[in-house]
Short mmCIF file of C-alpha atoms and ligand atoms in Angstrom, two decimals:
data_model
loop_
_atom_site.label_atom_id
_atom_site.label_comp_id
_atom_site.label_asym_id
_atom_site.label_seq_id
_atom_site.Cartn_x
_atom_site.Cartn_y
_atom_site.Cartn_z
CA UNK A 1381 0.00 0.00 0.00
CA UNK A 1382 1.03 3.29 -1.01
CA UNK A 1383 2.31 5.63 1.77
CA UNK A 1384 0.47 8.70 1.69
CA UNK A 1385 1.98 11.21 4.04
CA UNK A 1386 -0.83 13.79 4.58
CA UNK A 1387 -4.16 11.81 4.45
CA UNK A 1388 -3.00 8.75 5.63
CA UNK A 1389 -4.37 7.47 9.27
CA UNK A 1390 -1.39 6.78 11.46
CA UNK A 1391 -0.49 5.20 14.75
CA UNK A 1392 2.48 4.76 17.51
CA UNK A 1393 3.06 4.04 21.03
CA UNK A 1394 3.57 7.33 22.64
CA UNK A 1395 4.54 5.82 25.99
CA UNK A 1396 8.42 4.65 26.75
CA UNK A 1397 8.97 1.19 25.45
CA UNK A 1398 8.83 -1.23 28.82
CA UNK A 1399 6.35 -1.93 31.52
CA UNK A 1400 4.62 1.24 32.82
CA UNK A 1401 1.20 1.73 34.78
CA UNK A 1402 -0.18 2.97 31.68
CA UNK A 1403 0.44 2.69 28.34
CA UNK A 1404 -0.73 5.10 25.37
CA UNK A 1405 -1.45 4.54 21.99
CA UNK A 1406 -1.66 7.94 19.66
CA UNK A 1407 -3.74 7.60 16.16
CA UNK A 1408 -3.96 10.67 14.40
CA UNK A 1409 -5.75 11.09 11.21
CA UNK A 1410 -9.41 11.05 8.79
CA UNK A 1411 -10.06 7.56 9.96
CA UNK A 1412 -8.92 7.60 13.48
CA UNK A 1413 -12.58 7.61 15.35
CA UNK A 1414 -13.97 4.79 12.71
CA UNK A 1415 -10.73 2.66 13.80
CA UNK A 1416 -11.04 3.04 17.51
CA UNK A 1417 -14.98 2.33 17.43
CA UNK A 1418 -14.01 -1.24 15.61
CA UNK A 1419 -11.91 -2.24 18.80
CA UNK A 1420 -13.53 0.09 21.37
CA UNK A 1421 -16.67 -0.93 23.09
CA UNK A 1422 -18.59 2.28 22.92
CA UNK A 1423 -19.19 4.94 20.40
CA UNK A 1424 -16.66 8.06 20.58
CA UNK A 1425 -18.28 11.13 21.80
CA UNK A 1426 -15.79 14.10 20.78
CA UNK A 1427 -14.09 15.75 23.74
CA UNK A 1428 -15.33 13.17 26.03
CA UNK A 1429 -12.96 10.94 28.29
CA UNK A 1430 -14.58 7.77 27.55
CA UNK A 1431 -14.00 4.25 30.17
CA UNK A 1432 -14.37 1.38 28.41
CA UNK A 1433 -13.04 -1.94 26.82
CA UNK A 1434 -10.86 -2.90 23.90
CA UNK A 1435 -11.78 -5.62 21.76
CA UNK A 1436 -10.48 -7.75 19.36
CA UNK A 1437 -13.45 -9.45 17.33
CA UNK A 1438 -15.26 -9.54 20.50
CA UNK A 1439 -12.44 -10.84 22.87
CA UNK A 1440 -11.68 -8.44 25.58
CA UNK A 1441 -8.02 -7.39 25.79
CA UNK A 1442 -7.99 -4.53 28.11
CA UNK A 1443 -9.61 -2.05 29.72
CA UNK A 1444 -9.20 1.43 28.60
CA UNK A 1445 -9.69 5.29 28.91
CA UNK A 1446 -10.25 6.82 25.25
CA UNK A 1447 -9.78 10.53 24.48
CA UNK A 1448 -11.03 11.40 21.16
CA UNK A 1449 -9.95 14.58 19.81
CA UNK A 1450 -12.04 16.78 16.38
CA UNK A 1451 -10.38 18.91 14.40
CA UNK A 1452 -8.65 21.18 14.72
CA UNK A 1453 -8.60 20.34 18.35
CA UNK A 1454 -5.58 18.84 19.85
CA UNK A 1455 -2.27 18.20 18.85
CA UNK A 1456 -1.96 17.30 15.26
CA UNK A 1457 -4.70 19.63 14.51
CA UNK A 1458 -6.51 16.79 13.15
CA UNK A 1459 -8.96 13.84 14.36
CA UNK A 1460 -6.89 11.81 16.82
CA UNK A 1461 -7.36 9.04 19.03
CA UNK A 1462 -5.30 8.56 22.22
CA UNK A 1463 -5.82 5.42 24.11
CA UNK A 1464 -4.79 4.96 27.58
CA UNK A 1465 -4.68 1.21 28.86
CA UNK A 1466 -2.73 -0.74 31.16
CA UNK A 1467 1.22 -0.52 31.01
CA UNK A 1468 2.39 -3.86 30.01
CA UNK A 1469 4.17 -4.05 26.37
CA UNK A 1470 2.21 -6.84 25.22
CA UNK A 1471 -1.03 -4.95 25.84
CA UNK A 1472 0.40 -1.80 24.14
CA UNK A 1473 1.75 -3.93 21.07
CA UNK A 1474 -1.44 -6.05 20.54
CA UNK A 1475 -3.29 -2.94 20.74
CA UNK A 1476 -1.11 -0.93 17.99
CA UNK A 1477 -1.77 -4.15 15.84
CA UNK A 1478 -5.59 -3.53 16.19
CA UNK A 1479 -4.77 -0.09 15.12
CA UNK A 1480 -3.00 -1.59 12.12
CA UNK A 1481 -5.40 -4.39 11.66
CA UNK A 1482 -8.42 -1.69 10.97
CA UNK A 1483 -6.14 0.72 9.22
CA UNK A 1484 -3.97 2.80 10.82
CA UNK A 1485 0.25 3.06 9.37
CA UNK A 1486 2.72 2.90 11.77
CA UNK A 1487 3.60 6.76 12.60
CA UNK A 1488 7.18 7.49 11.44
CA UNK A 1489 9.57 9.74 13.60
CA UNK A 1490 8.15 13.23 14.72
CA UNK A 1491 5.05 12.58 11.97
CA UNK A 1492 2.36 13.67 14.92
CA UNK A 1493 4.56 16.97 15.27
CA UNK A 1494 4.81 17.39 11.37
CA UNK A 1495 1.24 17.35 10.99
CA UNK A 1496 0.57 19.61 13.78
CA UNK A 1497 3.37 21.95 11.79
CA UNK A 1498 1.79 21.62 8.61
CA UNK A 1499 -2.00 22.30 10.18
CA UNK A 1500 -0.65 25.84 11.24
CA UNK A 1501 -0.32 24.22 15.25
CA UNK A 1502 2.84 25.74 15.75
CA UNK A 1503 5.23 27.18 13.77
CA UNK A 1504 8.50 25.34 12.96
CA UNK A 1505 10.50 26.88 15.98
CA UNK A 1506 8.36 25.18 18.24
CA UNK A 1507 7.83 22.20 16.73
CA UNK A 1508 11.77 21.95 17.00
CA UNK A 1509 11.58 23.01 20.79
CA UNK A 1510 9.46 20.03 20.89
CA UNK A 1511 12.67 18.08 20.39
CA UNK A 1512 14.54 19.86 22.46
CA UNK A 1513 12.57 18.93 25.45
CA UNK A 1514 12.01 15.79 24.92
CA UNK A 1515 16.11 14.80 24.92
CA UNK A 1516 17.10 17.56 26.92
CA UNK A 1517 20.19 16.07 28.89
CA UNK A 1518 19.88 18.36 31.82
CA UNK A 1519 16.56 20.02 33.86
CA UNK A 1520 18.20 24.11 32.73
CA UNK A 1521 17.78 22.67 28.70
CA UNK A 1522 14.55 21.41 29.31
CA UNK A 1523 13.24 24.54 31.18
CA UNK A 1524 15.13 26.45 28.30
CA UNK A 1525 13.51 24.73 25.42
CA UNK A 1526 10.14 24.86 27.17
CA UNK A 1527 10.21 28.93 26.70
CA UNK A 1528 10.81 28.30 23.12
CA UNK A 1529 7.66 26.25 22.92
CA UNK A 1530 5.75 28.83 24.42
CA UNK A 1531 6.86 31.00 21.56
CA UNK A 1532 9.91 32.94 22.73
CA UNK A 1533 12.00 32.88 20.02
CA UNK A 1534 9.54 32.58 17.63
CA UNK A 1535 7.71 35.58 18.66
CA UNK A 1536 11.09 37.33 18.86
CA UNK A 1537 11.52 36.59 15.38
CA UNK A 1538 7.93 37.95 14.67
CA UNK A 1539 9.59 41.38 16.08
CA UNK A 1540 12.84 41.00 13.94
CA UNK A 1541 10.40 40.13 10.96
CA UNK A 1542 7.41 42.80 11.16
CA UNK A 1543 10.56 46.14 11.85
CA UNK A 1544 12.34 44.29 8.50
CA UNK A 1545 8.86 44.17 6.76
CA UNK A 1546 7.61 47.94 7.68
CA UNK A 1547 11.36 49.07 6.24
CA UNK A 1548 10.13 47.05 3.04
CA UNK A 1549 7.20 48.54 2.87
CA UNK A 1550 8.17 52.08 2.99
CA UNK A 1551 10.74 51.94 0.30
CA UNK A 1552 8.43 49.03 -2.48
CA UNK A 1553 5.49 52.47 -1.71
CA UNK A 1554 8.40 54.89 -3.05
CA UNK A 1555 9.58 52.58 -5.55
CA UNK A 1556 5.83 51.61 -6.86
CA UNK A 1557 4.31 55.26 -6.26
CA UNK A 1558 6.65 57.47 -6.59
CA UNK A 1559 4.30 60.50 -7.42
CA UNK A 1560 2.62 59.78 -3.68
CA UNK A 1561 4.86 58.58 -1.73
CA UNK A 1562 8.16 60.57 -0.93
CA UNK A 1563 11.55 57.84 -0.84
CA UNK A 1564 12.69 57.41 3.15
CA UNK A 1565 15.80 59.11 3.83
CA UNK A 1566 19.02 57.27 3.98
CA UNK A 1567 19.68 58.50 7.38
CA UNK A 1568 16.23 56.57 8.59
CA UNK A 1569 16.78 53.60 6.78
CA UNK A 1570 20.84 53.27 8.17
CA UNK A 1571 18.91 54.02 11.73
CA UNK A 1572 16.02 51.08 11.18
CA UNK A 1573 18.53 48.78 9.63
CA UNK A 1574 21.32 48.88 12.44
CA UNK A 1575 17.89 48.04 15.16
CA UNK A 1576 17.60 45.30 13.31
CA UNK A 1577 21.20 44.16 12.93
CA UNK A 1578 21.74 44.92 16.84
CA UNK A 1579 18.62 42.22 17.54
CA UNK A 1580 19.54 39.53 15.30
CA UNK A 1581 23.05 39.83 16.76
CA UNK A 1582 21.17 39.75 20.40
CA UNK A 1583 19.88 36.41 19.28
CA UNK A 1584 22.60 34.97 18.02
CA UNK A 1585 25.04 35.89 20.64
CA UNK A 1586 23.57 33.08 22.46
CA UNK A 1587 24.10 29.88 20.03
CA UNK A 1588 27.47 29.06 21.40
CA UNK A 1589 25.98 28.60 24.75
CA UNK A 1590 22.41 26.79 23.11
CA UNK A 1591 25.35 24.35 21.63
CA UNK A 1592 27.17 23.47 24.72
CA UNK A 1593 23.55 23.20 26.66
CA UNK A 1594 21.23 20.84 24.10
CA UNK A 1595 24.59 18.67 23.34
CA UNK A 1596 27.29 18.94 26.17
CA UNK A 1597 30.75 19.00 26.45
CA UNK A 1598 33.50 16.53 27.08
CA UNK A 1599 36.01 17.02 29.64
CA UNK A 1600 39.20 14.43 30.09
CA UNK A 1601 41.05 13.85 33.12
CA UNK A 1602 45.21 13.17 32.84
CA UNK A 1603 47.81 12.93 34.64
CA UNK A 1604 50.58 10.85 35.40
CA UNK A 1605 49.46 7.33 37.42
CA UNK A 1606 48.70 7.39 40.78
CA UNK A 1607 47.63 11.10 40.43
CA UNK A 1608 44.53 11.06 42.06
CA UNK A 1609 42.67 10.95 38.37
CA UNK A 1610 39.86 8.24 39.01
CA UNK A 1611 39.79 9.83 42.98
CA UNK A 1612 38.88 13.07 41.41
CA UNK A 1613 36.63 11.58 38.93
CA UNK A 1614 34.76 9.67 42.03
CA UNK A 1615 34.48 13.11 44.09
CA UNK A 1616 33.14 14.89 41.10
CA UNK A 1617 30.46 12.59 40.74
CA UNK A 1618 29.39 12.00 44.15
CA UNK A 1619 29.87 8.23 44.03
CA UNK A 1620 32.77 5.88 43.60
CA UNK A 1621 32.36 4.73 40.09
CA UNK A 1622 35.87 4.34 39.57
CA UNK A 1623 38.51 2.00 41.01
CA UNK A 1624 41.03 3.59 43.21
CA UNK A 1625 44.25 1.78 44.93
CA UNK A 1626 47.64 2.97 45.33
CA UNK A 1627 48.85 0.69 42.52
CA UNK A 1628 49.81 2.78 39.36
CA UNK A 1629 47.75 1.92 36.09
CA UNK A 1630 44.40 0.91 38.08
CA UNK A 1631 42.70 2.72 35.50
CA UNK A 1632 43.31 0.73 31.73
CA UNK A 1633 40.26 1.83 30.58
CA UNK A 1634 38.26 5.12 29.63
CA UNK A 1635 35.17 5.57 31.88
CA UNK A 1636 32.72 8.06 31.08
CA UNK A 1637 30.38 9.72 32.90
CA UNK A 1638 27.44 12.59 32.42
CA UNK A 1639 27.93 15.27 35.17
CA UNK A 1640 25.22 18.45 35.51
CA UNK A 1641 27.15 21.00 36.00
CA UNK A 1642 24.77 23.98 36.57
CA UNK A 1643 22.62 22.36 34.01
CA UNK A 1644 25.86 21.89 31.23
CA UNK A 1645 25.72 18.29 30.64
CA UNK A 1646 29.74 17.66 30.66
CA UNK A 1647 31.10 14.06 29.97
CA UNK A 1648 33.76 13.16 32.34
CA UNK A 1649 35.90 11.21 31.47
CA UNK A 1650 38.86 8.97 33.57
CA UNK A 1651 41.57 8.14 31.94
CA UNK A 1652 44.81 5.45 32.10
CA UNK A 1653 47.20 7.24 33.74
CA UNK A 1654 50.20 8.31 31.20
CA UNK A 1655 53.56 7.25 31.88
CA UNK A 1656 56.64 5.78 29.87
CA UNK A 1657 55.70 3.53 27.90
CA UNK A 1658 58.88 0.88 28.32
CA UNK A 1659 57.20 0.82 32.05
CA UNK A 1660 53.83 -0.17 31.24
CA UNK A 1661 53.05 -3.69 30.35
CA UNK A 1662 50.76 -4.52 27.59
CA UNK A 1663 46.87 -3.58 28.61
CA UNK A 1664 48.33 -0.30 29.65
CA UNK A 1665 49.91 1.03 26.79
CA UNK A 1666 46.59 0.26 25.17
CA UNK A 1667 44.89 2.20 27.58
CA UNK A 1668 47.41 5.19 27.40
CA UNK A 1669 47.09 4.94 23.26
CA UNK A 1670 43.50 5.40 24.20
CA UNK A 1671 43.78 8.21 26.45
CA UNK A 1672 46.18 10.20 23.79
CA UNK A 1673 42.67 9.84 22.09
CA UNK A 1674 40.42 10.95 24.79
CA UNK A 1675 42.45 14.40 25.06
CA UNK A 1676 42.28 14.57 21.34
CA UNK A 1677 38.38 14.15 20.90
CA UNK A 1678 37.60 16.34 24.38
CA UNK A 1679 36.46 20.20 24.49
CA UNK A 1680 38.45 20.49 27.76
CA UNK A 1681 41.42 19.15 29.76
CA UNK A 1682 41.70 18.66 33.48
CA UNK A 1683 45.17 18.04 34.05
CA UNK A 1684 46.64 16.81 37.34
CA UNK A 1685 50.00 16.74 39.19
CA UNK A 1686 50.84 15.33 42.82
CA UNK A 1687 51.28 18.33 45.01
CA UNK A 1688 53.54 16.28 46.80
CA UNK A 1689 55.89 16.46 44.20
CA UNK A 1690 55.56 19.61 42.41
CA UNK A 1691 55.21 19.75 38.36
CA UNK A 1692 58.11 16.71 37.61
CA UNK A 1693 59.55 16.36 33.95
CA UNK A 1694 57.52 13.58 33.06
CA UNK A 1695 54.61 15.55 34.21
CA UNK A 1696 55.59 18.81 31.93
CA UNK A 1697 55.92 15.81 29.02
CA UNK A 1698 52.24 14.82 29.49
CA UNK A 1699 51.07 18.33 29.91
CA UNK A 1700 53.00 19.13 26.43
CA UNK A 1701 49.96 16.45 25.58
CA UNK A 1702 47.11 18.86 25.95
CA UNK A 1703 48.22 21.07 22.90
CA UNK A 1704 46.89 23.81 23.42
CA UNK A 1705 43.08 23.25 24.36
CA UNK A 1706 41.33 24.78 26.78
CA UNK A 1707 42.76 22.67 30.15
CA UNK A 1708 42.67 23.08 34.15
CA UNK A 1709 45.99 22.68 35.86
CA UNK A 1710 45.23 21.01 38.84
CA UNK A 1711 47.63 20.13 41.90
CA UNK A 1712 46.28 16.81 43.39
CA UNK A 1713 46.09 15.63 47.52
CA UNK A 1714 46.61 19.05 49.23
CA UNK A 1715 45.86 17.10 52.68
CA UNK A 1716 48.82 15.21 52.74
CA UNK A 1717 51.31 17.91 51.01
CA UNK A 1718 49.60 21.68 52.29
CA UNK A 1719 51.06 23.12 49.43
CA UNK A 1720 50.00 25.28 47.19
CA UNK A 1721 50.49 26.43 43.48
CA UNK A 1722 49.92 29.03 42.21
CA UNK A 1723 48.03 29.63 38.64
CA UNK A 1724 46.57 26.05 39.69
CA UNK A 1725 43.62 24.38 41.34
CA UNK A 1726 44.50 23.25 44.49
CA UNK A 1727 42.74 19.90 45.28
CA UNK A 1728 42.09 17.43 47.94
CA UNK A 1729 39.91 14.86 46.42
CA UNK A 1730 40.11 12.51 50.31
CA UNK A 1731 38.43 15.81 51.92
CA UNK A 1732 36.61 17.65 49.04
CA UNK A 1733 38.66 20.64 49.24
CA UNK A 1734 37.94 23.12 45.88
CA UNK A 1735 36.03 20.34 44.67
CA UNK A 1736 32.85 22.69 44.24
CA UNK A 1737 35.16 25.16 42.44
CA UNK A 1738 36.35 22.90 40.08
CA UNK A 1739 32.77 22.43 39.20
CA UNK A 1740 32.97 25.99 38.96
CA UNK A 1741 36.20 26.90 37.10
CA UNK A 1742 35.16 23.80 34.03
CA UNK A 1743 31.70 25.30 33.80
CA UNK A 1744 33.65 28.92 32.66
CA UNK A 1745 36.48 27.03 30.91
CA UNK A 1746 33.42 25.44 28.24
CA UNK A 1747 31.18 28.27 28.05
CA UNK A 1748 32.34 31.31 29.58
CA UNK A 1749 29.61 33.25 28.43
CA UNK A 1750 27.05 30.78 30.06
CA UNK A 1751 26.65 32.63 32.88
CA UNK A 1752 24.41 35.87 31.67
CA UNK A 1753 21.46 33.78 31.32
CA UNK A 1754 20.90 32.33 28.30
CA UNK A 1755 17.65 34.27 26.51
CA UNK A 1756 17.24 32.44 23.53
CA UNK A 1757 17.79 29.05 23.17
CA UNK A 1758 18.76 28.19 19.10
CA UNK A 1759 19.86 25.22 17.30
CA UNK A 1760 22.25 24.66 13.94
CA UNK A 1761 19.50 25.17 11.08
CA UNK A 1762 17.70 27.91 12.86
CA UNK A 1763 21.24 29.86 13.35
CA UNK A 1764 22.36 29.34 9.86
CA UNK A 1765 19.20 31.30 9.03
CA UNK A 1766 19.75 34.31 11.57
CA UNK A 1767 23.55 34.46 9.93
CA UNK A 1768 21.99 34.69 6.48
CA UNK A 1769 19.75 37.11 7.44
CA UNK A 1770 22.44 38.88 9.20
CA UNK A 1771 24.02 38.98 6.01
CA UNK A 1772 21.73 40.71 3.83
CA UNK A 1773 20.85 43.37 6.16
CA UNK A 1774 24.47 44.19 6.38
CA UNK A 1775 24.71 44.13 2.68
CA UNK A 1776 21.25 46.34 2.76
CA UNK A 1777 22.67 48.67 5.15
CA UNK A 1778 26.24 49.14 3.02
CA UNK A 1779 23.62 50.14 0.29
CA UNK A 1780 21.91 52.46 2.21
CA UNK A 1781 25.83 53.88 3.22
CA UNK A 1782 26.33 54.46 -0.48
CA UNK A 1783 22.85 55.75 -1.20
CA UNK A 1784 22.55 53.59 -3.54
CA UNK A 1785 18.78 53.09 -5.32
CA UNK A 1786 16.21 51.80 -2.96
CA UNK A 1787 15.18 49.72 -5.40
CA UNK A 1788 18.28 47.21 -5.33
CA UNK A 1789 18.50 47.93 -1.42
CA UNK A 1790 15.18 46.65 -1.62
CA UNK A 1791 16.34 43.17 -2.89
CA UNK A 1792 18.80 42.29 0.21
CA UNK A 1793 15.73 43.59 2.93
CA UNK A 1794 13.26 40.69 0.94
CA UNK A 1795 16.49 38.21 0.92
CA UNK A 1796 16.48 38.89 4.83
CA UNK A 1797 12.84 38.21 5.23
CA UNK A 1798 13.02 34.97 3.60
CA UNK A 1799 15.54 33.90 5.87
CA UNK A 1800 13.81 34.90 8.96
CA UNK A 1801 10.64 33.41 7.72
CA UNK A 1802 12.57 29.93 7.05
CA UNK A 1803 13.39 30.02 11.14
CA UNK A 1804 9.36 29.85 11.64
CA UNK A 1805 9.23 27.63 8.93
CA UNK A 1806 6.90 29.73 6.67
CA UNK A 1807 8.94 28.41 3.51
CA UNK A 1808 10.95 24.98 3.87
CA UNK A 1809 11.88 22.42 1.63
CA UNK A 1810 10.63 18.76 2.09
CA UNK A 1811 14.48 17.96 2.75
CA UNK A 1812 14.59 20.44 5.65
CA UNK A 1813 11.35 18.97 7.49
CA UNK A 1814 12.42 15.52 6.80
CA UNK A 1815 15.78 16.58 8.54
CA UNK A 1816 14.08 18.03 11.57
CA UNK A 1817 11.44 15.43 12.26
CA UNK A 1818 13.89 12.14 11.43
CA UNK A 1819 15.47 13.37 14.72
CA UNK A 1820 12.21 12.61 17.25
CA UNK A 1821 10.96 9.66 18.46
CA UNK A 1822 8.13 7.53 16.98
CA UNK A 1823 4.88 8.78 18.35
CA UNK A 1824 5.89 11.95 18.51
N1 GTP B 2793 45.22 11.49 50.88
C1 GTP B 2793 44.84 11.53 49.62
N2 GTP B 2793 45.01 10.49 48.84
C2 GTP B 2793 44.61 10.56 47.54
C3 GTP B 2793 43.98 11.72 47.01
N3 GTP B 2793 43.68 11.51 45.73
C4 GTP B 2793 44.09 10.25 45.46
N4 GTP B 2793 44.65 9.69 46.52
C5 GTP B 2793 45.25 8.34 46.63
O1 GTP B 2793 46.21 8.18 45.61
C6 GTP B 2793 46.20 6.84 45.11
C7 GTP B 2793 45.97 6.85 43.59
O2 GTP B 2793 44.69 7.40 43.33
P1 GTP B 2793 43.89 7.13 41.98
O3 GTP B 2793 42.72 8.02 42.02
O4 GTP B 2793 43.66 5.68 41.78
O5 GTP B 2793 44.96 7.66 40.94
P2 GTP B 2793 44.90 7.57 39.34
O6 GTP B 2793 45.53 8.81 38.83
O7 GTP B 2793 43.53 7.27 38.90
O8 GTP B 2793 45.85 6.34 39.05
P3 GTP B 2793 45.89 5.40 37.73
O9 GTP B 2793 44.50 4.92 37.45
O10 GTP B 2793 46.77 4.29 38.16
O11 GTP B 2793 46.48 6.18 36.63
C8 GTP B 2793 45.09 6.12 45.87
O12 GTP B 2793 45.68 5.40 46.93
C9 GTP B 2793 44.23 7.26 46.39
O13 GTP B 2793 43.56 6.93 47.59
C10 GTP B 2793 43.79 12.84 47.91
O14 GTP B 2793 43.27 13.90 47.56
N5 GTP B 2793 44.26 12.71 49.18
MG1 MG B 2794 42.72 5.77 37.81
#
């Protein structure tokens, strides 16, 4: 059978896979209240929670709360089904299959949210918030995203859009009447172009920090062995999740962790310690190849030395390692040495001494920025469009420098508009929705 992406009926488990107390099953779509009355046992009222049983040819399978939703109510804008039974898989499944049996496709990623996009339910920036939320690693990027699903940046963009459009307007009047309507001056256009240059740049100012807070960073520990790498790794997380003894080269493999640091999702990770490598037997020079690796593939470097003994050759060697990326210096087991050094964390990981301002020190290392509050939270496509747009207003406003005819000014303020409208998703390609939506869940 043909797959027919608008009119087709469609269904998914909206529910995490595994055993719940309840279960939902979302249909959305023209025949969605025809399928449900075939395995419900009563008639769907619209709007009405509805108790009753699902059937399959007249054996009972569960029991079940129905919500039907009309047009345009409810999410997808269209008529949808959800049905609410009991949270065991097998019920779930064998009730999909009814959906299936009478009809109903199996949804494909993020179709429920493309429908409710294309039936004018939300624009495009919130139908991307809606992923954001969903796989946000830490509670700050949920909260974040949230705002964007309420309509913060979109409606910000609205503002952007409508000063753009009004500068538009005045000039395609002059252009198209110019009998009536007198051309703006140049001095009022440079004015009204650089407002609208100093929002988009107010926007944008904060996708460094959306990066770092919808996908993380990754921070490695190293140090010589024995350092104190997998004890600081333990104290940072709260839990001993790491082996520690005073043998050098416990640690032969990479652990990784996800720490919330003020609501950056940072990856620790522990590494073999690095030493010569004529000392280290086999398994350890593996694990040292691998930890070369770690440092190469991390945002960040924590790197340790034993207070005890001060930075040692080998330890300037390793260090040499780092090359240059943003990195910590950090002086390990300040109880049993009380020294200090200076330009350098000073660390007891046995009493927690400066642990808390480690925490502190990595979170302004990856984003130093992060801390005046992030406004507006963007992502990769929707920035790309807000640089574009930048752009062509800075190409309009060089125009309007050289007083150049409105009428080719004109061009670079419409090329602008299209690229803010893009951001609400007033004119995409099918590739760019595809791209979007293949990255949420089915039954979404
Ligand atoms: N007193 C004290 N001992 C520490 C501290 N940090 C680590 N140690 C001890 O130092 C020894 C080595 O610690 P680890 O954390 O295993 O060191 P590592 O750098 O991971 O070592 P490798 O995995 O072998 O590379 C252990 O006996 C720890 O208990 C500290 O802050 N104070
Ligand atoms: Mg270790």
């Amino acid at each position: 059978m043909a797959i027919n992406y608008e009119t087709d009926t469609i269904s998914a488990i909206a529910t995490p896979f595994g055993t719940g107390a309840i279960g939902i099953i979302r249909m959305s779509g023209g025949k969605s209240f025809e399928i449900c009355e075939k395995i419900f046992s009563k008639k769907l009222v619209p709007m009405k929670i509805m108790y009753g049983q699902i059937r399959d040819e007249g054996e009972m399978i569960d029991e079940a709360v129905v919500l039907p939703y009309k047009a345009p109510t409810g999410y997808t804008g269209e008529d949808a089904v959800e049905i609410q039974c009991h949270g065991g898989i097998n019920i779930i499944k064998k009730i999909l299959q009814l959906t299936y049996k009478y009809g109903a496709r199996p949804a494909e990623r993020g179709e429920f949210t493309k429908r409710a996009f294309l039936n004018g339910k939300m624009d495009l920036s919130k139908a991307e918030a809606v992923a954001d939320v969903i796989h946000a690693k830490t509670m700050k990027f949920a909260v974040k995203s949230a705002s964007n699903l309420s309509g913060k940046l979109s409606q910000k963009i609205s503002e952007i859009y409508q000063m753009l459009f009004d500068i538009l307007s005045k000039i395609i009047a002059a252009v198209d009447f110019p009998e009536d309507v007198a051309e703006p001056e140049y001095s009022y256009l440079e004015e009204k172009l650089q407002a609208v240059i100093a929002e988009i740049k107010k926007v944008s100012a904060f996708s460094k920090s959306s990066d770092v807070l919808r996908q993380g960073v990754k921070v490695a520990i190293a140090g010589k062995p024995n350092v104190g790498k997998s004890s600081l790794f333990n104290a940072l997380l709260n839990f001993e999740r790491a082996i520690v003894t005073d043998t050098a080269g416990t640690t032969r493999d990479a652990i990784r962790e996800m720490l919330d640091i003020d609501g950056i999702p940072v990856t620790i990770i522990d590494t073999a310690g690095l030493r010569d490598e004529k000392e280290a037997d086999k398994i350890e020079k593996i694990g040292m190849d691998f930890t070369k690796k770690c440092i190469d593939e991390s945002d960040a470097v924590l790197f340790l030395f034993d207070s005890q003994t001060g930075m040692t050759d080998v330890d300037k060697e390793i260090f040499k390692l780092t090359n240059g990326k943003p990195c910590l210096k950090i002086a390990t087991k300040f109880d049993l040495s009380g020294k200090k050094f200076d330009d350098c964390i000073n660390i007891s990981s046995a009493t927690g001494e400066n642990i808390d301002n480690l925490k502190e020190e990595i979170k302004n290392l990856v984003c130093s920025n992060l801390e005046e509050e992030t406004e507006f939270i963007t992502n990769e496509r929707q920035q790309n469009c807000l640089d574009k747009a930048l752009m062509s207003c800075e190409a309009a406003l060089e125009g309007v420098q050289r007083e150049e005819l409105q009428d080719l000014i004109s061009i670079d303020v419409k090329t602008a508009l299209l690229q803010l409208g893009e951001i609400r998703g007033e004119v995409v390609t099918d590739d760019i929705l595809n791209n979007i939506f293949e990255h949420f869940c089915i039954g979404k």
